[in-house]
PDB file of C-alpha atoms in Angstrom:
ATOM      1  CA  GLY A   1      -0.057   0.002  -0.008  1.00  0.00           C
ATOM      2  CA  ALA A   2       0.885   3.733  -0.162  1.00  0.00           C
ATOM      3  CA  VAL A   3       3.243   5.086   2.423  1.00  0.00           C
ATOM      4  CA  VAL A   4       2.532   8.145   4.506  1.00  0.00           C
ATOM      5  CA  SER A   5       5.183   9.568   6.762  1.00  0.00           C
ATOM      6  CA  GLN A   6       4.999  11.930   9.888  1.00  0.00           C
ATOM      7  CA  HIS A   7       7.632  13.976  11.416  1.00  0.00           C
ATOM      8  CA  PRO A   8       8.483  14.181  14.230  1.00  0.00           C
ATOM      9  CA  SER A   9       7.422  10.873  15.789  1.00  0.00           C
ATOM     10  CA  TRP A  10       7.341  12.368  19.094  1.00  0.00           C
ATOM     11  CA  VAL A  11       7.890  15.927  20.525  1.00  0.00           C
ATOM     12  CA  ILE A  12       7.961  17.429  24.027  1.00  0.00           C
ATOM     13  CA  CYS A  13       7.516  21.034  24.344  1.00  0.00           C
ATOM     14  CA  LYS A  14       6.903  23.718  27.002  1.00  0.00           C
ATOM     15  CA  SER A  15       3.471  25.211  27.627  1.00  0.00           C
ATOM     16  CA  GLY A  16       2.939  28.231  25.337  1.00  0.00           C
ATOM     17  CA  THR A  17       5.171  27.244  22.436  1.00  0.00           C
ATOM     18  CA  SER A  18       4.079  26.192  19.025  1.00  0.00           C
ATOM     19  CA  VAL A  19       4.687  22.872  17.420  1.00  0.00           C
ATOM     20  CA  LYS A  20       4.637  21.898  13.743  1.00  0.00           C
ATOM     21  CA  ILE A  21       3.936  18.350  12.605  1.00  0.00           C
ATOM     22  CA  GLU A  22       4.596  17.414   8.943  1.00  0.00           C
ATOM     23  CA  CYS A  23       2.677  14.661   7.010  1.00  0.00           C
ATOM     24  CA  ARG A  24       3.971  13.513   3.732  1.00  0.00           C
ATOM     25  CA  SER A  25       2.652  11.156   1.116  1.00  0.00           C
ATOM     26  CA  LEU A  26       5.734   9.306  -0.204  1.00  0.00           C
ATOM     27  CA  ASP A  27       4.539   7.501  -3.416  1.00  0.00           C
ATOM     28  CA  PHE A  28       1.437   9.221  -4.429  1.00  0.00           C
ATOM     29  CA  GLN A  29      -0.089  12.624  -4.753  1.00  0.00           C
ATOM     30  CA  ALA A  30      -2.700  13.373  -2.130  1.00  0.00           C
ATOM     31  CA  THR A  31      -5.242  16.105  -2.895  1.00  0.00           C
ATOM     32  CA  THR A  32      -6.825  15.354   0.503  1.00  0.00           C
ATOM     33  CA  MET A  33      -5.197  14.702   3.853  1.00  0.00           C
ATOM     34  CA  PHE A  34      -6.893  14.289   7.210  1.00  0.00           C
ATOM     35  CA  TRP A  35      -5.639  15.212  10.794  1.00  0.00           C
ATOM     36  CA  TYR A  36      -6.884  13.049  13.624  1.00  0.00           C
ATOM     37  CA  ARG A  37      -6.035  13.099  17.431  1.00  0.00           C
ATOM     38  CA  GLN A  38      -6.309  10.104  19.510  1.00  0.00           C
ATOM     39  CA  PHE A  39      -6.484   9.986  23.246  1.00  0.00           C
ATOM     40  CA  PRO A  40      -5.231   6.799  25.124  1.00  0.00           C
ATOM     41  CA  LYS A  41      -7.411   3.887  24.703  1.00  0.00           C
ATOM     42  CA  GLN A  42      -9.851   5.772  22.479  1.00  0.00           C
ATOM     43  CA  SER A  43     -10.835   5.994  18.764  1.00  0.00           C
ATOM     44  CA  LEU A  44      -9.574   8.501  16.340  1.00  0.00           C
ATOM     45  CA  MET A  45     -11.132  11.962  16.346  1.00  0.00           C
ATOM     46  CA  LEU A  46     -11.173  13.699  13.076  1.00  0.00           C
ATOM     47  CA  MET A  47      -9.909  17.199  13.453  1.00  0.00           C
ATOM     48  CA  ALA A  48      -9.827  18.666  10.031  1.00  0.00           C
ATOM     49  CA  THR A  49      -9.684  17.857   6.350  1.00  0.00           C
ATOM     50  CA  SER A  50      -6.820  19.486   4.468  1.00  0.00           C
ATOM     51  CA  ASN A  51      -7.288  20.088   0.758  1.00  0.00           C
ATOM     52  CA  GLU A  52      -4.314  21.104  -1.353  1.00  0.00           C
ATOM     53  CA  GLY A  53      -4.432  24.690  -2.291  1.00  0.00           C
ATOM     54  CA  SER A  54      -7.338  25.573  -0.217  1.00  0.00           C
ATOM     55  CA  LYS A  55      -8.456  26.159   3.332  1.00  0.00           C
ATOM     56  CA  ALA A  56      -8.735  23.269   5.699  1.00  0.00           C
ATOM     57  CA  THR A  57     -12.274  22.156   6.678  1.00  0.00           C
ATOM     58  CA  TYR A  58     -12.377  21.931  10.399  1.00  0.00           C
ATOM     59  CA  GLU A  59     -14.754  19.659  12.446  1.00  0.00           C
ATOM     60  CA  GLN A  60     -17.155  21.039  14.884  1.00  0.00           C
ATOM     61  CA  GLY A  61     -15.457  22.028  18.176  1.00  0.00           C
ATOM     62  CA  VAL A  62     -11.901  22.099  16.660  1.00  0.00           C
ATOM     63  CA  GLU A  63     -10.420  25.682  16.978  1.00  0.00           C
ATOM     64  CA  LYS A  64      -8.971  26.613  13.782  1.00  0.00           C
ATOM     65  CA  ASP A  65      -6.799  29.298  15.238  1.00  0.00           C
ATOM     66  CA  LYS A  66      -5.270  26.726  17.661  1.00  0.00           C
ATOM     67  CA  PHE A  67      -4.648  24.019  14.898  1.00  0.00           C
ATOM     68  CA  LEU A  68      -3.259  25.594  11.865  1.00  0.00           C
ATOM     69  CA  ILE A  69      -3.240  23.427   8.849  1.00  0.00           C
ATOM     70  CA  ASN A  70      -1.372  24.099   5.674  1.00  0.00           C
ATOM     71  CA  HIS A  71      -1.483  21.788   2.542  1.00  0.00           C
ATOM     72  CA  ALA A  72       1.044  23.624   0.339  1.00  0.00           C
ATOM     73  CA  SER A  73       1.643  20.762  -2.196  1.00  0.00           C
ATOM     74  CA  LEU A  74       0.168  17.498  -3.103  1.00  0.00           C
ATOM     75  CA  THR A  75       2.574  15.516  -0.866  1.00  0.00           C
ATOM     76  CA  LEU A  76       2.784  17.739   2.193  1.00  0.00           C
ATOM     77  CA  SER A  77       0.393  18.803   4.826  1.00  0.00           C
ATOM     78  CA  THR A  78       1.365  20.469   8.138  1.00  0.00           C
ATOM     79  CA  LEU A  79      -0.377  20.806  11.392  1.00  0.00           C
ATOM     80  CA  THR A  80       0.753  23.567  13.726  1.00  0.00           C
ATOM     81  CA  VAL A  81      -0.294  23.418  17.316  1.00  0.00           C
ATOM     82  CA  THR A  82      -0.108  27.064  18.497  1.00  0.00           C
ATOM     83  CA  SER A  83       0.472  28.085  21.991  1.00  0.00           C
ATOM     84  CA  ALA A  84       0.273  24.540  23.159  1.00  0.00           C
ATOM     85  CA  HIS A  85      -0.891  23.606  26.630  1.00  0.00           C
ATOM     86  CA  PRO A  86      -1.006  20.329  28.403  1.00  0.00           C
ATOM     87  CA  GLU A  87      -4.489  19.408  27.473  1.00  0.00           C
ATOM     88  CA  ASP A  88      -3.212  19.477  23.906  1.00  0.00           C
ATOM     89  CA  SER A  89      -0.958  16.469  24.717  1.00  0.00           C
ATOM     90  CA  SER A  90      -2.072  13.627  22.552  1.00  0.00           C
ATOM     91  CA  PHE A  91      -1.269  11.311  19.686  1.00  0.00           C
ATOM     92  CA  TYR A  92      -1.763  13.022  16.431  1.00  0.00           C
ATOM     93  CA  ILE A  93      -2.197  11.000  13.155  1.00  0.00           C
ATOM     94  CA  CYS A  94      -2.556  12.101   9.613  1.00  0.00           C
ATOM     95  CA  SER A  95      -3.817  10.289   6.613  1.00  0.00           C
ATOM     96  CA  ALA A  96      -3.663  10.837   2.932  1.00  0.00           C
ATOM     97  CA  GLY A  97      -6.286   9.516   0.628  1.00  0.00           C
ATOM     98  CA  GLU A  98      -6.309   7.909  -2.817  1.00  0.00           C
ATOM     99  CA  PHE A  99      -9.893   8.500  -4.111  1.00  0.00           C
ATOM    100  CA  GLY A 100     -11.107   7.446  -7.514  1.00  0.00           C
ATOM    101  CA  GLU A 101     -13.350   4.993  -9.318  1.00  0.00           C
ATOM    102  CA  SER A 102     -11.437   2.005  -8.315  1.00  0.00           C
ATOM    103  CA  THR A 103      -9.685   3.341  -5.232  1.00  0.00           C
ATOM    104  CA  ASP A 104     -11.033   4.644  -2.079  1.00  0.00           C
ATOM    105  CA  THR A 105      -8.552   4.296   0.706  1.00  0.00           C
ATOM    106  CA  GLN A 106      -6.926   6.346   3.182  1.00  0.00           C
ATOM    107  CA  TYR A 107      -3.329   5.551   4.387  1.00  0.00           C
ATOM    108  CA  PHE A 108      -2.276   6.750   7.683  1.00  0.00           C
ATOM    109  CA  GLY A 109       0.923   7.997   9.009  1.00  0.00           C
ATOM    110  CA  PRO A 110       2.749   6.542  12.007  1.00  0.00           C
ATOM    111  CA  GLY A 111       1.621   9.169  14.310  1.00  0.00           C
ATOM    112  CA  THR A 112       3.215  12.007  16.306  1.00  0.00           C
ATOM    113  CA  ARG A 113       3.006  11.880  20.151  1.00  0.00           C
ATOM    114  CA  LEU A 114       2.996  15.473  21.488  1.00  0.00           C
ATOM    115  CA  THR A 115       3.555  16.011  25.176  1.00  0.00           C
ATOM    116  CA  VAL A 116       3.288  19.594  26.451  1.00  0.00           C
ATOM    117  CA  LEU A 117       4.731  20.206  29.908  1.00  0.00           C
TER     118      LEU A 117
ATOM    119  CA  ALA B   1     -27.107   9.494  11.461  1.00  0.00           C
ATOM    120  CA  GLN B   2     -24.197   7.476  10.302  1.00  0.00           C
ATOM    121  CA  SER B   3     -22.286   5.408  12.775  1.00  0.00           C
ATOM    122  CA  VAL B   4     -20.141   2.415  13.324  1.00  0.00           C
ATOM    123  CA  ALA B   5     -20.372   0.135  16.364  1.00  0.00           C
ATOM    124  CA  GLN B   6     -17.802  -2.206  17.647  1.00  0.00           C
ATOM    125  CA  PRO B   7     -19.712  -3.866  20.489  1.00  0.00           C
ATOM    126  CA  GLU B   8     -16.678  -5.703  22.118  1.00  0.00           C
ATOM    127  CA  ASP B   9     -14.021  -3.624  23.831  1.00  0.00           C
ATOM    128  CA  GLN B  10     -11.823  -6.672  23.936  1.00  0.00           C
ATOM    129  CA  VAL B  11     -11.685 -10.045  22.259  1.00  0.00           C
ATOM    130  CA  ASN B  12      -9.568 -12.825  23.612  1.00  0.00           C
ATOM    131  CA  VAL B  13      -8.612 -15.858  21.597  1.00  0.00           C
ATOM    132  CA  ALA B  14      -6.128 -18.633  21.829  1.00  0.00           C
ATOM    133  CA  GLU B  15      -3.436 -18.930  19.271  1.00  0.00           C
ATOM    134  CA  GLY B  16      -4.485 -21.238  16.444  1.00  0.00           C
ATOM    135  CA  ASN B  17      -8.135 -20.645  16.985  1.00  0.00           C
ATOM    136  CA  PRO B  18     -10.456 -18.744  14.668  1.00  0.00           C
ATOM    137  CA  LEU B  19     -11.092 -15.183  15.509  1.00  0.00           C
ATOM    138  CA  THR B  20     -13.854 -12.761  14.879  1.00  0.00           C
ATOM    139  CA  VAL B  21     -14.037  -9.045  15.504  1.00  0.00           C
ATOM    140  CA  LYS B  22     -17.513  -7.681  15.174  1.00  0.00           C
ATOM    141  CA  CYS B  23     -18.641  -4.437  13.522  1.00  0.00           C
ATOM    142  CA  THR B  24     -22.039  -3.172  12.602  1.00  0.00           C
ATOM    143  CA  TYR B  25     -22.753   0.031  10.698  1.00  0.00           C
ATOM    144  CA  SER B  26     -25.711   2.470  10.115  1.00  0.00           C
ATOM    145  CA  VAL B  27     -25.612   4.514   6.850  1.00  0.00           C
ATOM    146  CA  SER B  28     -28.154   5.268   4.203  1.00  0.00           C
ATOM    147  CA  GLY B  29     -27.189   3.920   0.826  1.00  0.00           C
ATOM    148  CA  ASN B  30     -24.411   1.645   0.005  1.00  0.00           C
ATOM    149  CA  PRO B  31     -21.646   1.795   2.475  1.00  0.00           C
ATOM    150  CA  TYR B  32     -17.882   1.775   1.880  1.00  0.00           C
ATOM    151  CA  LEU B  33     -16.421  -0.264   4.861  1.00  0.00           C
ATOM    152  CA  PHE B  34     -12.933  -0.520   6.026  1.00  0.00           C
ATOM    153  CA  TRP B  35     -10.870  -2.262   8.636  1.00  0.00           C
ATOM    154  CA  TYR B  36      -7.748  -0.964  10.029  1.00  0.00           C
ATOM    155  CA  VAL B  37      -5.185  -2.333  12.666  1.00  0.00           C
ATOM    156  CA  GLN B  38      -3.120  -0.274  15.074  1.00  0.00           C
ATOM    157  CA  TYR B  39      -0.128  -1.433  16.922  1.00  0.00           C
ATOM    158  CA  PRO B  40       1.034   0.272  20.006  1.00  0.00           C
ATOM    159  CA  ASN B  41       2.331   3.852  19.423  1.00  0.00           C
ATOM    160  CA  ARG B  42       1.824   3.357  15.672  1.00  0.00           C
ATOM    161  CA  GLY B  43      -0.633   4.830  13.098  1.00  0.00           C
ATOM    162  CA  LEU B  44      -3.301   2.675  11.539  1.00  0.00           C
ATOM    163  CA  GLN B  45      -2.530   0.034   8.901  1.00  0.00           C
ATOM    164  CA  PHE B  46      -5.058  -0.584   6.138  1.00  0.00           C
ATOM    165  CA  LEU B  47      -6.353  -4.223   6.351  1.00  0.00           C
ATOM    166  CA  LEU B  48      -9.135  -4.540   3.864  1.00  0.00           C
ATOM    167  CA  LYS B  49     -12.044  -2.654   2.343  1.00  0.00           C
ATOM    168  CA  TYR B  50     -15.558  -3.345   0.805  1.00  0.00           C
ATOM    169  CA  ILE B  51     -16.957  -1.015  -1.750  1.00  0.00           C
ATOM    170  CA  THR B  52     -18.770  -3.316  -4.161  1.00  0.00           C
ATOM    171  CA  GLY B  53     -18.678  -6.748  -5.488  1.00  0.00           C
ATOM    172  CA  ASP B  54     -18.167  -9.951  -3.606  1.00  0.00           C
ATOM    173  CA  ASN B  55     -19.591  -9.968   0.039  1.00  0.00           C
ATOM    174  CA  LEU B  56     -16.366 -11.863   1.222  1.00  0.00           C
ATOM    175  CA  VAL B  57     -13.317  -9.525   1.175  1.00  0.00           C
ATOM    176  CA  LYS B  58      -9.916 -10.850   1.670  1.00  0.00           C
ATOM    177  CA  GLY B  59      -7.131  -8.517   2.979  1.00  0.00           C
ATOM    178  CA  SER B  60      -3.727  -8.326   4.498  1.00  0.00           C
ATOM    179  CA  TYR B  61      -2.129 -10.851   6.976  1.00  0.00           C
ATOM    180  CA  GLY B  62      -4.807 -13.587   6.196  1.00  0.00           C
ATOM    181  CA  PHE B  63      -7.718 -11.442   7.492  1.00  0.00           C
ATOM    182  CA  GLU B  64     -10.979 -11.412   5.734  1.00  0.00           C
ATOM    183  CA  ALA B  65     -14.390  -9.716   6.345  1.00  0.00           C
ATOM    184  CA  GLU B  66     -17.862 -10.557   5.186  1.00  0.00           C
ATOM    185  CA  PHE B  67     -20.253  -7.881   4.297  1.00  0.00           C
ATOM    186  CA  ASN B  68     -23.816  -8.637   5.343  1.00  0.00           C
ATOM    187  CA  LYS B  69     -26.341  -6.132   4.161  1.00  0.00           C
ATOM    188  CA  SER B  70     -29.374  -7.603   5.943  1.00  0.00           C
ATOM    189  CA  GLN B  71     -27.590  -7.555   9.184  1.00  0.00           C
ATOM    190  CA  THR B  72     -25.649  -4.244   8.450  1.00  0.00           C
ATOM    191  CA  SER B  73     -22.516  -6.043   9.672  1.00  0.00           C
ATOM    192  CA  PHE B  74     -18.809  -6.212   8.517  1.00  0.00           C
ATOM    193  CA  HIS B  75     -17.220  -8.658  10.859  1.00  0.00           C
ATOM    194  CA  LEU B  76     -13.407  -9.197  10.644  1.00  0.00           C
ATOM    195  CA  LYS B  77     -12.178 -12.865  10.640  1.00  0.00           C
ATOM    196  CA  LYS B  78      -9.256 -14.871  10.564  1.00  0.00           C
ATOM    197  CA  PRO B  79      -9.248 -18.753  10.527  1.00  0.00           C
ATOM    198  CA  SER B  80      -6.131 -19.146  12.720  1.00  0.00           C
ATOM    199  CA  ALA B  81      -4.955 -16.508  15.121  1.00  0.00           C
ATOM    200  CA  LEU B  82      -1.365 -15.692  15.776  1.00  0.00           C
ATOM    201  CA  VAL B  83       0.145 -13.995  18.857  1.00  0.00           C
ATOM    202  CA  SER B  84       1.324 -11.143  16.537  1.00  0.00           C
ATOM    203  CA  ASP B  85      -2.136 -10.373  15.553  1.00  0.00           C
ATOM    204  CA  SER B  86      -2.634  -8.796  19.086  1.00  0.00           C
ATOM    205  CA  ALA B  87      -3.463  -5.184  18.476  1.00  0.00           C
ATOM    206  CA  LEU B  88      -6.252  -2.730  18.202  1.00  0.00           C
ATOM    207  CA  TYR B  89      -8.707  -3.101  15.386  1.00  0.00           C
ATOM    208  CA  PHE B  90     -10.763  -0.354  13.990  1.00  0.00           C
ATOM    209  CA  CYS B  91     -13.939  -0.500  11.679  1.00  0.00           C
ATOM    210  CA  ALA B  92     -14.811   2.396   9.710  1.00  0.00           C
ATOM    211  CA  VAL B  93     -17.468   3.628   7.197  1.00  0.00           C
ATOM    212  CA  ARG B  94     -17.007   6.280   4.606  1.00  0.00           C
ATOM    213  CA  ASP B  95     -19.005   9.512   5.512  1.00  0.00           C
ATOM    214  CA  ILE B  96     -21.728   9.769   2.752  1.00  0.00           C
ATOM    215  CA  ASN B  97     -21.811  13.465   3.199  1.00  0.00           C
ATOM    216  CA  GLY B  98     -18.776  13.731   1.208  1.00  0.00           C
ATOM    217  CA  TYR B  99     -15.076  14.795   1.520  1.00  0.00           C
ATOM    218  CA  ASN B 100     -14.140  11.169   1.610  1.00  0.00           C
ATOM    219  CA  LYS B 101     -14.137  11.256   5.633  1.00  0.00           C
ATOM    220  CA  LEU B 102     -14.151   8.139   7.642  1.00  0.00           C
ATOM    221  CA  ILE B 103     -16.276   7.437  10.642  1.00  0.00           C
ATOM    222  CA  PHE B 104     -14.559   5.168  13.024  1.00  0.00           C
ATOM    223  CA  GLY B 105     -15.723   2.694  15.574  1.00  0.00           C
ATOM    224  CA  ALA B 106     -14.444   2.729  19.099  1.00  0.00           C
ATOM    225  CA  GLY B 107     -12.013   0.069  18.417  1.00  0.00           C
ATOM    226  CA  THR B 108     -11.708  -3.607  19.574  1.00  0.00           C
ATOM    227  CA  ARG B 109      -8.540  -4.747  21.365  1.00  0.00           C
ATOM    228  CA  LEU B 110      -7.601  -8.259  20.149  1.00  0.00           C
ATOM    229  CA  ALA B 111      -5.562 -10.339  22.571  1.00  0.00           C
ATOM    230  CA  VAL B 112      -4.304 -13.650  21.291  1.00  0.00           C
ATOM    231  CA  HIS B 113      -2.783 -15.927  23.970  1.00  0.00           C
ATOM    232  CA  PRO B 114      -0.181 -18.513  23.353  1.00  0.00           C
TER     233      PRO B 114
END
């Protein structure tokens, strides 16, 4: 299957700082990428849908000014957690989709564990 | 409303025995259904999907799933479990409202004992 990478795999930061997470599709072009967060022993919660060249679509309850998403190219989307606080500590996972007549699959990155002190 | 239910928080199976992880869905129209597996501190790995065609779908690592429209189910199965199959399994359905979003179930932890 297709490969999606994330960087960094883990990050520890101080409260009030901003953290950028990168998501790359390595062997295909992804017009759409998705950002999720996952709390321990819970399912994935979709945060936003990132479309190349346009503004991201945020899910209800997700602060767009807090979680900045940029999808500058067909292979790269970034999530910036601004002014991070301990409650933002979570596992953040991105996915990139191949969508077409015969394909309809999201491929997930390995995740980024964010710990805010 | 669209939803996916995984009724079991955890499934325990002895190695070598068949396993089933249950999933039911609620969506209008024809569903696009998916199974993913997650190992500790890792992202999700795609196992298999049903879009159309044969109700029995074969996927990675010897897993298969059967789409049952009358029971609105898409249970994941494997004839002979391995200890290495122990992981968290998610069932998902594509959001019919567009944008190719996925709606995930709560997840089922599979524990395969030697």
